[in-house]
Structures are given as C-alpha cells and as structure tokens.
Coordinates of C-alpha atoms in Angstrom, one line a residue:
X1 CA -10.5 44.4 -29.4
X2 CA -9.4 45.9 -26.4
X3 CA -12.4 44.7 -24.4
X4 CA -11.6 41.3 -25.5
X5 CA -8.2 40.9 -23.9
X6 CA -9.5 42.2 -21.1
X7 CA -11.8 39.8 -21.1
X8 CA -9.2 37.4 -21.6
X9 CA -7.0 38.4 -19.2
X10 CA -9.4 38.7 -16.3
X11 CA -10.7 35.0 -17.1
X12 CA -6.9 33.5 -16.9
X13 CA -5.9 35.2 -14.2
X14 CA -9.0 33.5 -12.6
X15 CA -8.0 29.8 -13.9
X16 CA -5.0 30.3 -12.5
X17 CA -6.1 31.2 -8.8
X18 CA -8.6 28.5 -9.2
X19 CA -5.8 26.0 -9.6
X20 CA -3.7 27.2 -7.1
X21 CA -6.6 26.7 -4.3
X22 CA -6.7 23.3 -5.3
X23 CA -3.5 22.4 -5.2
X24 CA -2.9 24.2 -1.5
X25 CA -5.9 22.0 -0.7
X26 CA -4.4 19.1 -1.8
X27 CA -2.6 16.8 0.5
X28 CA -0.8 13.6 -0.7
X29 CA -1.0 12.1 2.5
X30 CA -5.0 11.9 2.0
X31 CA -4.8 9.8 -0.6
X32 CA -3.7 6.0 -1.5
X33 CA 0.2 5.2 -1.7
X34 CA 0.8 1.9 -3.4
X35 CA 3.9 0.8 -3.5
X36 CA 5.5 -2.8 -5.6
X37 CA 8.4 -5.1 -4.6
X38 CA 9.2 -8.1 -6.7
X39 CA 11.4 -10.5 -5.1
X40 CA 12.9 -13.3 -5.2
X41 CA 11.4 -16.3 -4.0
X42 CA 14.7 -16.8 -1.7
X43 CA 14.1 -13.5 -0.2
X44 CA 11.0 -14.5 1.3
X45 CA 12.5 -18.3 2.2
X46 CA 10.1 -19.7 -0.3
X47 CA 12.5 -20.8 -2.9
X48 CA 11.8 -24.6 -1.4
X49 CA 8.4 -24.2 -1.4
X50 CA 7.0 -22.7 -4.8
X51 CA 8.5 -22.7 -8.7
X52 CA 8.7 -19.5 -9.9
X53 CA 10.9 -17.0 -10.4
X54 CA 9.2 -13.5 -9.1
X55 CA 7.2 -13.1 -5.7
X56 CA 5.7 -9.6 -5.7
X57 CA 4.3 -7.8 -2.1
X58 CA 1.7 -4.7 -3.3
X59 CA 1.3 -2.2 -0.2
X60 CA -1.7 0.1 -0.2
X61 CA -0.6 3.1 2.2
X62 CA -3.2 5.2 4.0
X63 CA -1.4 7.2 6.3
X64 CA -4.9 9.4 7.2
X65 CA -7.8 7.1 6.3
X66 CA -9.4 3.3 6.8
X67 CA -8.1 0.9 4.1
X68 CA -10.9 -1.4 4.4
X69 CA -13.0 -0.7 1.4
X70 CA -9.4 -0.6 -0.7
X71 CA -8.9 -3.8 1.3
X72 CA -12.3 -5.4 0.3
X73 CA -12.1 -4.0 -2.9
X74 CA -8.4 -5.5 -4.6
X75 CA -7.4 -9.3 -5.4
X76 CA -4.3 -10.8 -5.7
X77 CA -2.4 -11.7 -8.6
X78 CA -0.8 -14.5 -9.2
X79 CA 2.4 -14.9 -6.4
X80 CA 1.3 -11.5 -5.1
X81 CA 1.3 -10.6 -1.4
X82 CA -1.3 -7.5 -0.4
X83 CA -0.8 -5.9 2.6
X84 CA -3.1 -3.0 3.5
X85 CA -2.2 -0.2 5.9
X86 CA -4.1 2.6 7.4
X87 CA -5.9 4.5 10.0
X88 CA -9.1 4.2 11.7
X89 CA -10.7 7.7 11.9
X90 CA -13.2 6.9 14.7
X91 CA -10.3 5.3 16.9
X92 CA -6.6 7.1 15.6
X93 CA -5.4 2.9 15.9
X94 CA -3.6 1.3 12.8
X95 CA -5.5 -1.1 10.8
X96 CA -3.6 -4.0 9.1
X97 CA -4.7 -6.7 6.7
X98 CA -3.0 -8.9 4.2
X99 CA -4.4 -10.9 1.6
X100 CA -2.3 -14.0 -0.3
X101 CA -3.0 -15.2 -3.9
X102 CA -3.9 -18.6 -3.7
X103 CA -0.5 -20.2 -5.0
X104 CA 1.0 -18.5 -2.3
X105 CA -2.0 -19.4 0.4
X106 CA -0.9 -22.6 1.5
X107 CA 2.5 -21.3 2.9
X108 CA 1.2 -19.1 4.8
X109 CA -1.3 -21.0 6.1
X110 CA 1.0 -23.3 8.0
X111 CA 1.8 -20.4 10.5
X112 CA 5.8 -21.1 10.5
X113 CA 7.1 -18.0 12.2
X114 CA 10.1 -17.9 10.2
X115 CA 8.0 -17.9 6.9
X116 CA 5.7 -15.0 8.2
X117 CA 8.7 -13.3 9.7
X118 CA 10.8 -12.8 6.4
X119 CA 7.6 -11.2 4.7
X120 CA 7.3 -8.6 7.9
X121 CA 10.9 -7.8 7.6
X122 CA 10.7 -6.2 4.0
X123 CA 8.0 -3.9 5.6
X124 CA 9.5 -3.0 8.6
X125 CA 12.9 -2.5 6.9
X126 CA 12.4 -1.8 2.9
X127 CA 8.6 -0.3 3.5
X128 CA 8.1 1.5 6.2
X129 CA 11.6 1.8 8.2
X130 CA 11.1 5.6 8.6
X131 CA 7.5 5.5 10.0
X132 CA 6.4 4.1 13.4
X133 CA 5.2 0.5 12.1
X134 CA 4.4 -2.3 14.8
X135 CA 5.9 -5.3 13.6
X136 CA 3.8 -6.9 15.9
X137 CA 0.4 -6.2 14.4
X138 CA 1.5 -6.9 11.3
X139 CA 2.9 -10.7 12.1
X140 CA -1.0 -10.8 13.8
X141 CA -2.6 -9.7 10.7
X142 CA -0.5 -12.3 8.7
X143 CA -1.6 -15.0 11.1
X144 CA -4.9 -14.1 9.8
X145 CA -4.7 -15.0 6.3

C-alpha cells in the first residue's frame, strides 16, 4: 500500500513538472490572433452602396510568423473583410494582404480612396492603435484586392 502512493506521488509530481515546461515554453505571441468586428455598413461608408445590415472585418494577427499559408488557406464570408498581418522570418518586414467576399468585391475594386481609407482607419485606430502598423502598406495591400 505504501509503495503504491509512493508510486503515485512520484508520478504526479512528474505531470505536474511536465506541464509547467510547457506552459513556460509557450508563447501566445507565436501563435494566430484572430480578432472580429461587425460593423455597420455606414461605418465603412458603404451604406449607399450594398443592402445589408452587418459588414464584418476578420483580422489574422501574427505578430512572429508569415501569414501566407493562413492567408492562402481562409475564404471570405459573406460581407466579410479579411485582412492578414504578419512577419516575414527571412526579412523581419511586415507582410499585409486582404481578401473581400465577393458582394463586397466590387467596391473595393473601384479604388476610391475614401472607400479604402474608412476600412484602414478601423485597423489603425480600433485594431492595432497600440502597435507600430503602417497605414500605408496596408492602403497598398487593399489596392491589391
């Protein structure tokens, strides 16, 4: 009986310093942040331009790593801006890359800097307004869509 808690003992004790490791090794910043806003459609100045009653920009944060296979990887729902944001490890430079559901598509499309411009003001200001975040990449990877 004895031998058994022993046993016991020893074998919990070394759980428990097994799951300490891992979570000292364990850094959020390594991993995906995703992050939701639904909006208005006014918010984003596109309450003359589509019918509906939600717009919802979907961020997908990677503060340490690329965010091209997350960005390869995820679709758009319906009125649903992505925008993808992380680091390149060969180069230490941001990478940036939205991606537009296809009701949403032709607005963007047109290039009107005002229209671009309200979408990179709820990043620069709701999203990121604690981080360094270039405004200006971000407007060029919106251009891109």
């Amino acid at each position: 009986m004895r031998f058994s808690l022993i046993l016991l003992f020893v074998l919990t004790l070394s759980t428990l310093q097994a799951q300490q490791n891992n979570v000292e090794i364990a850094n959020t910043a390594d991993y995906l942040q995703v992050t939701r806003y639904r909006l208005q459609p006014k918010d984003l100045n596109l309450d003359h331009v589509i019918n509906t009653d939600k717009v919802y920009i979907k961020v997908y944060y990677n503060e340490t790593a690329s965010i091209v296979d997350d960005y390869n990887f995820f679709k758009p729902k319906k009125n649903e801006i992505l925008f993808f944001y992380g680091t390149n490890a060969e180069n230490q430079e941001s990478e940036m890359f939205f991606k537009v559901h296809d009701s949403l598509k032709d607005v963007y499309k047109k290039k009107d800097f005002n229209q671009l411009m309200q979408v990179i003001k709820v990043l620069e200001y709701n999203v990121f307004s604690e981080d360094k975040f270039s405004s200006a990449e971000a407007y060029a990877a919106l251009e891109r869509v």
